[in-house]
Coordinates of C-alpha atoms in Angstrom, one line a residue:
M193 CA 4.2 10.5 -33.9
I194 CA 2.3 11.6 -30.8
N195 CA 2.7 9.3 -27.8
P196 CA -0.9 8.2 -26.9
L197 CA 0.1 7.3 -23.4
E198 CA 1.5 10.7 -22.4
S199 CA -0.5 13.6 -20.9
A200 CA 0.8 15.9 -23.6
L201 CA -1.9 14.5 -25.8
F202 CA -4.5 16.3 -23.7
L203 CA -2.7 19.7 -24.1
N204 CA -3.3 19.9 -27.8
N205 CA -6.6 21.3 -29.2
Y206 CA -8.5 19.0 -31.6
S207 CA -11.6 20.4 -33.3
V208 CA -14.5 18.9 -35.2
N209 CA -16.5 21.2 -37.4
Y210 CA -19.9 20.3 -35.8
N211 CA -22.3 21.9 -33.3
G212 CA -19.7 23.8 -31.2
F213 CA -17.1 21.0 -31.1
E214 CA -14.6 23.4 -32.8
N215 CA -13.6 24.3 -29.2
N216 CA -13.6 21.4 -26.8
N217 CA -11.7 19.5 -24.1
I218 CA -10.2 16.0 -24.4
I219 CA -11.7 14.0 -21.5
L220 CA -10.5 10.5 -22.1
S221 CA -8.1 8.7 -24.4
M222 CA -9.0 5.0 -25.2
L223 CA -6.2 2.8 -26.7
Y224 CA -7.3 -0.7 -27.9
S225 CA -5.2 -3.5 -29.2
K226 CA -6.3 -6.9 -30.7
D227 CA -3.6 -9.2 -31.9
N228 CA -1.5 -7.0 -34.2
I229 CA -4.0 -4.1 -34.6
I230 CA -4.1 -0.9 -32.6
L231 CA -7.0 1.5 -32.5
H232 CA -7.3 4.8 -30.7
Y233 CA -10.4 6.8 -29.7
L234 CA -11.0 10.1 -27.9
L235 CA -13.9 11.3 -25.8
L236 CA -14.3 15.1 -26.4
K237 CA -16.4 17.4 -24.2
H238 CA -18.0 20.7 -25.3
K239 CA -16.4 23.5 -23.4
N240 CA -19.7 25.2 -22.4
K241 CA -22.3 22.4 -22.5
E242 CA -22.8 18.9 -21.2
K243 CA -22.3 17.4 -24.7
Y244 CA -19.8 14.8 -25.7
M245 CA -18.3 13.4 -28.9
I246 CA -16.4 10.2 -29.7
C247 CA -14.0 10.2 -32.5
G248 CA -11.0 8.2 -33.7
F249 CA -7.5 9.4 -33.6
D250 CA -4.4 8.7 -35.8
F251 CA -1.5 9.3 -33.4
I252 CA 1.0 8.6 -36.2
R253 CA -0.2 11.6 -38.1
G254 CA -1.6 13.5 -35.1
S255 CA -5.1 14.0 -36.6
I256 CA -8.8 13.3 -35.8
I257 CA -10.3 10.4 -37.8
P258 CA -13.8 8.8 -37.8
V259 CA -14.8 5.7 -35.9
E260 CA -15.4 2.7 -38.0
I261 CA -19.1 1.9 -37.8
R262 CA -18.6 -1.8 -37.1
S263 CA -16.5 -0.9 -34.0
I264 CA -19.0 1.7 -32.4
G265 CA -20.9 -0.9 -30.3
N266 CA -17.7 -2.2 -28.8
V267 CA -16.4 1.3 -28.1
L268 CA -19.6 2.5 -26.5
R269 CA -19.9 -0.6 -24.3
N270 CA -16.4 -0.3 -23.0
L271 CA -16.9 3.4 -22.3
R272 CA -20.2 2.7 -20.5
D273 CA -18.6 0.0 -18.4
F274 CA -15.8 2.3 -17.4
L275 CA -18.0 5.2 -16.6
N276 CA -20.2 3.0 -14.3
S277 CA -17.2 1.4 -12.6
E278 CA -15.2 2.1 -9.5
Y279 CA -12.2 3.1 -11.7
N280 CA -14.0 6.3 -12.9
T281 CA -12.2 8.2 -10.1
M282 CA -12.9 11.6 -11.9
K283 CA -16.6 10.9 -11.7
I284 CA -17.1 11.6 -15.4
A285 CA -20.8 11.3 -16.3
V286 CA -22.4 11.1 -19.7
E287 CA -26.1 11.4 -19.1
F288 CA -28.3 8.5 -20.3
I289 CA -25.2 6.5 -21.3
D290 CA -27.1 3.2 -20.9
E291 CA -29.9 4.4 -23.1
I292 CA -27.3 5.8 -25.6
V293 CA -25.6 2.4 -25.9
E294 CA -28.9 0.6 -26.4
H295 CA -29.9 3.2 -29.1
F296 CA -26.8 2.8 -31.2
E297 CA -26.9 -1.0 -30.9
K298 CA -30.4 -1.2 -32.3
K299 CA -30.5 1.4 -35.0
K300 CA -28.6 1.7 -38.2
I301 CA -25.8 4.2 -37.7
K302 CA -25.4 6.9 -40.4
K303 CA -22.1 8.0 -41.9
G304 CA -20.6 11.4 -40.9
I305 CA -21.8 12.4 -37.5
D306 CA -24.6 10.6 -35.7
T307 CA -26.1 12.1 -32.5
Y308 CA -28.4 10.8 -29.8
K309 CA -29.1 12.6 -26.5
A310 CA -25.9 14.3 -25.4
L311 CA -23.5 12.1 -27.4
S312 CA -22.3 12.5 -31.0
I313 CA -20.1 10.0 -32.9
L314 CA -17.9 10.9 -35.9
T315 CA -18.4 7.8 -38.1
S316 CA -17.2 6.2 -41.3
I317 CA -17.2 2.8 -43.0
Q318 CA -13.5 3.2 -43.7
R319 CA -11.2 1.0 -41.6
N320 CA -8.5 3.1 -40.0
I321 CA -6.0 0.9 -38.1
I322 CA -2.4 1.1 -36.9
S323 CA -0.2 -2.0 -36.9
G324 CA 1.5 -2.8 -33.6
R325 CA 1.8 -5.2 -30.8
C326 CA 1.0 -5.0 -27.1
E327 CA 3.2 -6.7 -24.5
A328 CA 3.1 -6.7 -20.7
Y329 CA 5.8 -7.5 -18.2
S330 CA 5.6 -8.4 -14.5
N331 CA 8.4 -9.7 -12.4
G332 CA 10.5 -10.6 -15.4
K333 CA 7.7 -12.4 -17.1
L334 CA 6.6 -11.5 -20.7
L335 CA 2.9 -11.7 -21.4
R336 CA 1.2 -11.1 -24.7
P337 CA -2.6 -10.3 -24.3
H338 CA -5.0 -11.3 -27.0
K339 CA -6.8 -7.9 -26.4
S340 CA -6.0 -4.8 -24.3
L341 CA -7.7 -1.6 -23.4
L342 CA -6.1 1.4 -21.8
I343 CA -8.2 4.5 -20.7
L344 CA -6.3 7.6 -19.8
N345 CA -7.0 11.2 -18.7
R346 CA -4.7 14.1 -18.4
N347 CA -3.4 12.7 -15.1
G348 CA -2.3 9.4 -16.7
L349 CA -3.6 5.8 -16.7
V350 CA -7.0 5.4 -15.0
F351 CA -8.0 2.0 -16.2
G352 CA -6.5 -1.0 -18.1
E353 CA -7.9 -4.4 -19.1
F354 CA -5.9 -7.2 -20.6
E355 CA -7.6 -10.3 -21.9
F356 CA -5.7 -13.6 -22.3
A357 CA -7.0 -16.8 -23.9
T358 CA -7.0 -19.7 -21.5
K359 CA -4.2 -21.6 -23.1
Q360 CA -2.1 -23.8 -20.8
D361 CA 1.1 -21.9 -21.4
I362 CA -0.6 -18.6 -20.7
I363 CA -2.2 -19.9 -17.4
K364 CA 1.3 -21.0 -16.3
D365 CA 2.8 -17.6 -17.0
L366 CA -0.1 -15.8 -15.3
K367 CA 0.3 -18.0 -12.2
N368 CA 4.0 -17.0 -12.0
I369 CA 3.5 -13.2 -12.0
H370 CA 2.9 -11.6 -8.6
L371 CA -0.4 -9.7 -8.5
S372 CA 1.0 -7.2 -6.0
E373 CA 3.6 -6.0 -8.6
D374 CA 3.1 -3.3 -11.2
L375 CA 2.5 -4.4 -14.8
V376 CA 4.7 -2.7 -17.3
I377 CA 2.9 -2.2 -20.7
N378 CA 4.8 -1.9 -23.9
Y379 CA 3.5 -1.1 -27.4
R380 CA 5.7 -1.7 -30.4
I381 CA 4.6 0.5 -33.2
K382 CA 6.5 1.1 -36.5
G383 CA 9.9 0.6 -34.8
N384 CA 9.0 2.7 -31.8
S385 CA 8.5 1.4 -28.3
I386 CA 5.9 3.2 -26.1
E387 CA 5.7 2.2 -22.4
S388 CA 3.5 2.8 -19.4
A389 CA 2.8 1.0 -16.1
G390 CA -0.1 0.3 -13.8
T391 CA -0.9 -1.5 -10.6
I392 CA -2.9 -4.8 -10.8
Y393 CA -6.2 -4.5 -8.9
E394 CA -8.2 -7.5 -10.0
V395 CA -8.1 -10.8 -11.9
K396 CA -11.3 -12.4 -13.4
K397 CA -11.8 -15.8 -15.0
G398 CA -14.3 -16.5 -17.8
T399 CA -15.0 -19.8 -19.5
N400 CA -12.3 -19.2 -22.1
R401 CA -10.4 -16.1 -21.0
I402 CA -8.7 -14.5 -18.1
N403 CA -8.8 -10.7 -17.6
I404 CA -6.4 -8.6 -15.6
F405 CA -7.6 -5.1 -14.5
L406 CA -5.2 -2.4 -13.5
S407 CA -5.1 1.3 -12.7
S408 CA -2.7 3.9 -11.2
F409 CA -2.3 4.7 -7.5
M410 CA -5.0 7.5 -8.0
H411 CA -7.6 4.7 -8.0
E412 CA -6.5 3.5 -4.6
L413 CA -6.3 7.1 -3.3
S414 CA -9.9 7.7 -4.4
K415 CA -11.0 5.0 -2.0
K416 CA -9.5 6.8 1.0
K417 CA -11.7 9.1 3.1
L418 CA -10.0 11.8 5.1
G419 CA -12.4 12.1 8.1
F420 CA -11.4 15.7 8.3
F421 CA -8.7 17.8 6.6
S422 CA -8.5 21.5 6.1
F423 CA -5.5 23.7 5.2
H424 CA -4.5 27.2 4.5
S425 CA -1.3 27.4 2.5
P426 CA 0.1 29.1 -0.6
D427 CA 2.5 26.0 -0.9
P428 CA 0.9 22.7 -2.1
H429 CA 3.6 20.6 -0.4
S430 CA 1.9 20.3 2.9
P431 CA -1.6 19.1 1.8
F432 CA -0.1 16.8 -0.9
Q433 CA 2.3 15.2 1.6
A434 CA -0.5 14.7 4.1
I435 CA -2.9 13.0 1.7
L436 CA -0.5 11.0 -0.5
R437 CA 2.0 9.8 2.2
S438 CA -0.7 8.6 4.6
S439 CA -1.8 6.3 1.7
G440 CA 1.6 4.6 1.5
I441 CA 3.3 6.8 -1.2
L442 CA 7.0 7.5 -0.4
K443 CA 8.2 11.1 0.1
E444 CA 10.7 10.7 -2.7
Q445 CA 7.9 9.9 -5.2
I446 CA 6.2 13.3 -4.6
N447 CA 7.6 16.1 -6.7
I448 CA 5.6 19.3 -7.4
E449 CA 6.9 21.3 -10.4
G450 CA 7.5 24.9 -9.7
F451 CA 7.4 24.7 -5.9
A452 CA 10.7 24.3 -4.2
K453 CA 10.8 22.9 -0.6
K454 CA 11.5 25.4 2.1
Y455 CA 12.6 24.6 5.6
G456 CA 11.0 26.6 8.4
P457 CA 9.8 26.4 12.0
Y458 CA 6.4 24.8 12.7
L459 CA 4.2 24.7 15.7
V460 CA 2.8 21.2 16.3
L461 CA -0.3 20.9 18.6
L462 CA -1.6 17.5 19.3
P463 CA -4.7 16.5 21.4
I464 CA -3.8 13.9 24.1
E465 CA -6.1 11.1 25.1
N466 CA -6.4 10.0 28.8
L467 CA -4.3 12.9 30.3
V468 CA -5.7 15.5 32.6
L469 CA -3.8 18.6 33.7
S470 CA -4.5 20.2 37.1
N471 CA -2.3 23.3 36.0
P472 CA -2.7 25.3 32.8
E473 CA 0.5 23.9 31.4
F474 CA 3.3 21.4 32.2
G475 CA 6.7 21.4 30.5
F476 CA 8.8 18.3 30.0
G477 CA 11.8 18.3 27.8
D478 CA 11.0 20.0 24.5
V479 CA 7.3 19.4 24.9
T480 CA 4.7 21.5 26.8
F481 CA 1.3 20.0 27.8
L482 CA -1.5 22.5 27.8
T483 CA -5.1 22.8 28.7
K484 CA -7.5 23.7 25.8
D485 CA -8.0 27.2 27.3
Q486 CA -4.3 27.8 27.6
A487 CA -3.8 26.7 24.0
F488 CA -6.5 29.2 22.9
D489 CA -4.7 31.9 24.8
M490 CA -1.3 31.1 23.4
Y491 CA -2.2 30.5 19.7
K492 CA -4.6 32.7 17.9
G493 CA -4.5 30.6 14.7
F494 CA -5.4 27.4 16.6
K495 CA -8.5 29.2 18.1
E496 CA -9.6 30.4 14.7
N497 CA -9.3 27.0 13.2
Y498 CA -10.6 25.0 16.1
N499 CA -13.2 22.5 15.0
D500 CA -15.7 21.5 17.8
N501 CA -16.7 18.3 16.1
L502 CA -13.1 17.2 15.6
L503 CA -11.4 18.6 18.7
G504 CA -14.3 19.2 21.2
K505 CA -13.8 15.9 23.0
F506 CA -10.2 16.7 24.0
D507 CA -9.2 18.8 27.1
T508 CA -5.4 18.4 27.0
F509 CA -3.0 19.2 24.2
A510 CA 0.8 18.9 23.7
Q511 CA 2.9 21.4 21.8
S512 CA 6.4 21.3 20.3
I513 CA 8.3 23.4 17.8
V514 CA 10.1 21.6 14.9
E515 CA 12.0 22.4 11.7
S516 CA 10.6 20.9 8.5
D517 CA 9.9 21.5 4.8
N518 CA 6.2 20.7 5.0
A519 CA 3.4 20.5 7.6
Y520 CA 3.0 16.7 7.4
D521 CA 6.6 16.0 8.2
A522 CA 6.4 18.6 11.0
Y523 CA 3.5 16.7 12.4
L524 CA 5.5 13.4 12.3
L525 CA 8.5 15.0 14.0
G526 CA 6.3 16.7 16.6
R527 CA 4.3 13.5 17.3
S528 CA 7.6 11.7 17.9
K529 CA 8.7 14.3 20.4
V530 CA 5.4 14.2 22.2
Q531 CA 5.3 10.4 22.3
D532 CA 8.8 10.3 23.8
A533 CA 7.6 12.7 26.5
I534 CA 4.5 10.7 27.2
E535 CA 6.5 7.5 27.5
M536 CA 8.8 9.1 30.1
V537 CA 5.7 10.3 32.0
I538 CA 4.3 6.8 32.0
L539 CA 7.6 5.3 33.1
L540 CA 7.7 7.6 36.1
S541 CA 4.0 7.4 37.0
K542 CA 4.0 3.6 36.9
N543 CA 7.2 3.2 38.9
E544 CA 6.7 5.7 41.7
R545 CA 7.6 3.0 44.2
V546 CA 11.2 3.0 42.9
F547 CA 11.7 6.2 44.8
N548 CA 10.6 4.4 48.0
Y549 CA 13.5 2.0 47.7
Y550 CA 16.0 4.7 46.8
N551 CA 14.6 7.6 48.7
L552 CA 17.3 10.0 49.9
G553 CA 14.8 11.9 52.1
L554 CA 13.2 11.0 55.4
E555 CA 9.6 10.5 54.2
P556 CA 8.2 7.8 51.8
N557 CA 6.9 8.9 48.4
E558 CA 3.2 8.6 47.4
W559 CA 2.2 5.7 45.2
N560 CA -1.2 4.8 43.5
R561 CA -1.9 1.4 42.0
S562 CA -4.6 2.8 39.7
R563 CA -1.9 4.6 37.7
L564 CA -0.7 1.2 36.5
Y565 CA -3.8 1.1 34.2
Q566 CA -3.7 4.6 32.9
N567 CA -2.3 5.0 29.4
P568 CA -2.2 8.5 27.9
K569 CA -1.4 8.7 24.2
C570 CA -1.4 11.0 21.1
S571 CA -4.7 11.1 19.3
S572 CA -4.8 10.8 15.5
V573 CA -5.9 14.5 15.2
Y574 CA -3.3 17.3 14.7
Y575 CA -2.9 21.0 14.2
V576 CA 0.2 22.3 12.5
E577 CA 1.1 26.0 11.9
N578 CA 4.0 27.6 10.1
I579 CA 5.3 30.1 12.6
I580 CA 6.7 32.5 10.0
G581 CA 4.4 31.8 7.1
L582 CA 0.7 31.9 6.2
E583 CA 0.2 28.2 6.6
N584 CA -1.8 26.0 8.9
V585 CA -3.2 22.4 8.7
L586 CA -5.9 20.7 10.7
G587 CA -6.4 17.1 10.0
D588 CA -6.9 13.5 11.2
S589 CA -4.1 11.1 10.4
K590 CA -6.2 8.0 10.9
D591 CA -6.8 6.2 7.6
T592 CA -10.4 5.2 6.7
W593 CA -11.3 3.5 3.5
E594 CA -14.5 3.1 1.5
D595 CA -15.9 -0.4 1.0
N596 CA -14.0 -1.6 4.1
S597 CA -16.4 -4.6 4.5
L598 CA -15.2 -7.9 3.2
G599 CA -17.8 -9.3 0.9
L600 CA -18.4 -13.1 1.0
N601 CA -19.7 -13.5 -2.6
S602 CA -20.3 -16.5 -4.8
K603 CA -16.8 -16.3 -6.2
L604 CA -15.2 -16.5 -2.8
N605 CA -17.5 -19.3 -1.9
K606 CA -16.4 -21.2 -5.0
I607 CA -12.8 -20.8 -4.0
F608 CA -13.6 -22.3 -0.6
K609 CA -15.3 -25.3 -2.2
E610 CA -12.3 -25.9 -4.5
L611 CA -10.0 -25.9 -1.4
D612 CA -11.9 -28.4 0.6
W613 CA -8.7 -29.4 2.4
F614 CA -8.5 -25.8 3.7
E615 CA -11.9 -26.1 5.4
E616 CA -10.9 -29.5 6.8
K617 CA -8.0 -27.8 8.7
L618 CA -10.3 -25.4 10.2
Y619 CA -12.8 -28.1 11.2
K620 CA -10.1 -30.1 12.9
K621 CA -9.0 -27.0 14.9
H622 CA -12.6 -26.4 15.9
T623 CA -13.1 -30.0 17.1
G624 CA -9.7 -30.2 18.9
Q625 CA -8.1 -32.6 16.4
H626 CA -5.3 -30.3 15.4
S627 CA -1.7 -31.3 15.7
N628 CA 1.2 -29.2 17.1
L629 CA 2.1 -28.1 13.6
D630 CA -1.5 -27.0 13.1
K631 CA -1.3 -24.9 16.2
Q632 CA 2.0 -23.4 15.0
L633 CA 0.5 -22.5 11.6
F634 CA -2.6 -21.0 13.1
N635 CA -0.4 -18.9 15.4
A636 CA 1.5 -17.8 12.3
L637 CA -1.8 -16.8 10.7
K638 CA -2.9 -14.9 13.9
W639 CA 0.2 -12.8 13.9
L640 CA 0.1 -12.2 10.1
N641 CA -3.5 -10.9 10.5
R642 CA -2.3 -8.6 13.3
S643 CA 0.2 -7.2 10.9
W644 CA -2.5 -6.6 8.3
K645 CA -4.7 -4.8 10.8
A646 CA -2.0 -2.7 12.6
E647 CA -1.9 1.0 11.7
D648 CA 1.6 1.6 13.1
I649 CA 4.2 0.6 10.5
E650 CA 6.7 -0.6 13.2
D651 CA 4.0 -2.8 14.7
K652 CA 3.4 -4.3 11.2
V653 CA 7.1 -5.1 11.0
I654 CA 7.2 -6.9 14.4
Y655 CA 4.0 -8.8 13.8
S656 CA 5.1 -10.0 10.4
N657 CA 8.4 -11.3 11.8
I658 CA 6.6 -13.1 14.6
S659 CA 4.4 -14.8 12.0
M660 CA 7.6 -15.8 10.1
E661 CA 9.1 -17.4 13.1
F662 CA 6.0 -19.4 13.9
L663 CA 5.8 -20.5 10.3
V664 CA 9.3 -22.0 10.1
D665 CA 9.7 -23.3 13.6
K666 CA 10.7 -27.0 13.5
V667 CA 11.3 -26.9 9.7
E668 CA 13.9 -29.6 9.1
T669 CA 17.0 -28.5 7.4
D670 CA 20.4 -29.9 6.6
P671 CA 22.8 -29.5 9.6
F672 CA 24.0 -25.9 9.6
L673 CA 27.6 -27.3 10.2
P674 CA 28.6 -31.0 9.9
D675 CA 29.2 -32.8 13.2
D676 CA 32.9 -33.4 12.4
V677 CA 33.4 -29.7 11.8
I678 CA 31.7 -28.9 15.1
R679 CA 33.7 -31.5 17.0
E680 CA 37.0 -30.1 15.5
F681 CA 36.0 -26.5 16.4
K682 CA 35.2 -27.5 20.0
K683 CA 38.5 -29.3 20.3
L684 CA 40.5 -26.3 19.0
L685 CA 38.6 -23.8 21.1
K686 CA 39.1 -25.8 24.3
Q687 CA 42.8 -26.2 23.5
L688 CA 43.2 -22.5 22.9
L689 CA 41.4 -21.6 26.1
K690 CA 43.6 -24.0 28.1
E691 CA 46.9 -22.9 26.5
Q692 CA 46.1 -19.2 27.1
S693 CA 44.6 -19.6 30.6
D694 CA 46.5 -16.5 31.8
I695 CA 44.2 -14.5 29.4
F696 CA 41.2 -16.7 29.3
T697 CA 40.3 -17.1 33.0
E698 CA 37.8 -19.7 34.0
E699 CA 35.1 -17.1 34.1
Y700 CA 35.9 -15.8 30.6
S701 CA 36.3 -19.3 29.2
K702 CA 32.8 -20.3 30.4
K703 CA 31.3 -17.2 28.8
I704 CA 33.1 -17.8 25.5
K705 CA 32.0 -21.5 25.4
D706 CA 28.4 -20.5 26.2
K707 CA 28.4 -17.9 23.4
S708 CA 30.4 -19.9 20.8
L709 CA 29.0 -23.4 21.2
S710 CA 25.4 -23.0 22.3
K711 CA 23.9 -22.7 18.8
L712 CA 26.4 -24.2 16.4
K713 CA 23.8 -26.8 15.2
D714 CA 20.9 -24.3 15.0
P715 CA 20.3 -23.0 11.5
P716 CA 19.6 -19.3 11.2
L717 CA 16.0 -18.2 10.4
K718 CA 17.0 -17.3 6.8
V719 CA 18.2 -20.9 6.2
K720 CA 14.9 -22.2 7.6
V721 CA 12.8 -20.0 5.3
Q722 CA 14.8 -20.9 2.3
A723 CA 14.5 -24.6 3.2
L724 CA 10.7 -24.3 3.5
I725 CA 10.6 -22.6 0.1
H726 CA 12.7 -25.4 -1.4
Q727 CA 10.8 -28.3 0.3
L728 CA 7.4 -27.1 -0.8
A729 CA 8.6 -25.9 -4.3
I730 CA 7.1 -22.5 -3.7
P731 CA 7.5 -20.3 -6.8
I732 CA 9.2 -17.2 -5.6
T733 CA 11.7 -14.9 -7.4
D734 CA 14.9 -13.6 -5.9
E735 CA 13.5 -10.1 -6.0
D736 CA 10.5 -11.2 -3.9
F737 CA 12.6 -13.0 -1.4
S738 CA 14.8 -9.9 -1.1
K739 CA 11.8 -7.8 -0.3
L740 CA 10.6 -10.4 2.3
W741 CA 14.0 -10.4 3.9
K742 CA 14.2 -6.6 4.0
V743 CA 11.3 -6.8 6.5
R744 CA 13.5 -9.0 8.6
D745 CA 16.2 -6.4 8.4
Y746 CA 13.7 -3.8 9.6
R747 CA 13.0 -6.0 12.6
N748 CA 16.6 -6.3 13.4
D749 CA 17.1 -2.6 13.2
L750 CA 14.1 -2.0 15.4
V751 CA 15.0 -4.5 18.2
H752 CA 18.6 -3.2 18.2
G753 CA 17.5 0.4 18.6
K754 CA 18.8 1.7 15.3
D755 CA 18.0 5.4 14.7
E756 CA 16.9 6.9 11.4
L757 CA 15.0 3.7 10.4
E758 CA 13.3 4.1 7.0
I759 CA 10.7 1.4 6.3
N760 CA 9.2 1.0 2.8
P761 CA 5.6 0.0 3.2
D762 CA 5.7 -1.7 -0.2
N763 CA 8.1 -4.3 1.2
I764 CA 5.8 -5.0 4.1
L765 CA 2.9 -5.5 1.6
I766 CA 4.9 -8.0 -0.4
A767 CA 6.2 -9.8 2.7
N768 CA 2.7 -10.2 4.1
I769 CA 1.3 -11.6 0.9
L770 CA 4.2 -14.0 0.7
L771 CA 3.8 -15.1 4.3
G772 CA 0.2 -15.8 3.6
E773 CA 1.1 -17.9 0.6
F774 CA 3.7 -19.8 2.6
I775 CA 1.2 -20.6 5.4
I776 CA -1.3 -22.0 2.8
Y777 CA 1.5 -24.0 1.1
R778 CA 2.5 -25.5 4.4
L779 CA -1.1 -26.3 5.5
K780 CA -1.7 -28.0 2.2
S781 CA 1.5 -30.1 2.4
M782 CA 0.8 -31.4 5.8
K783 CA 0.0 -35.1 6.2
D784 CA -2.0 -36.9 8.9
G785 CA 0.1 -37.1 12.0
D786 CA 2.2 -34.0 11.3

């Protein structure tokens, strides 16, 4: 049996003895299921012409079969909808596809091979089906769709649609899955289990059905526009790392077969905003600040790759040398070095008057108030060059996305009308009728939105945690410690300090009491969050809570200055979605007077 969900399917050569389709490419694989029936179709493309063929495929026997005539309309409509959708990331185009669908829907389809325009269909009245069952899993929940459709190319899953009848038990199960999680797809066929996975991108409701749409990360990546990116390299690691990781994919998830990682020295050259040099160069630590002319003189590769549209607005650059296994990591290391140097320059420039207080010389130092408002920083543009290899990259690290305007459509308007209490909260705030708790929750919302909008991942962590603290402030919990336990602890502590007064002096005793007794009754933040979840009966899994709390751990590591901090952007995504849900739950639960 051939696995219809693996790219190996696309490596085989399948021929149809008709009009040049003896030698063709498989463009798409379409796997359908309905109840306990599974059907598989292929879209073939003529190698030399813009001609296409649809045929069935028996992946148990590994052979081409015809398409049952009664199914052709459904297959064509699904193919057309996919080709015209945003999920067609490969931009596959079958000319006149709308006209082709209309043609085959209106005319009687002949057996054998039927052709119209650029599309041929291998047909038969014979029913060729495979028995099997489709299941989907998310967050530990098992879902059985009434219908499913997976469309794949040689890179893997590009589109999936799962249809569920709107039965009450299904609705309950769908509400319990988390839409930010991946959906694991399992087909059970003749004792075999075939699995794949996709990311949920959309849920739609019909009158008697609910549809979930998914794709792979390539769909999201196709929405990203790199304002400018050029590279020269025999090693694909650098461009792949720059493009994929700036979209949130972790370094450990990127493996390029046949290309081992090689460490080497890289020159990192960054344009600096709001910094002007009066000399050609200025060295500080392991970083040198250069004028544009000096950078041209020192680095031939930079001059050759200089892009006036991208770099023409910058007059000052900073350079550093780093060791790395790819240009993107070299850029991150170099940027960190340059940013450290800039922060030291800012510290000294904004605090010149310190030297007037502690001046060892006879004359006062100069000081200028205007420097308090000057803030040089690294731009998002970078140039990286491998010092010993034939590799250089010029790019812009700032993420820009297509379709970045939020559309207020009829569906969103319908949601607002269903949640009339939500609009009422906003109205009360606008008219000054909001309570202290309202203010608190709107503050939580403000900081959550700052986290969504922040580009720096550490800023996201800090803002998410501020939102969490506003959210649970004044949440009522059981006493962290019973009063009798607190009283007994205080008594024993005072007794110990008194008996050991030769060790615990009055000064030390006061410090110990302040540190030990000040917050005995205050529950930790984690207890408050758990209490809120329990009080409002918020459906959250242990795994989701663990991801939420991981973002709190990131915050603790940040504020305590821990080095080598690794932040998983997926955890921040989950945490922000959960915090938004918590805010809405708490807004809804509020009563008049809260």
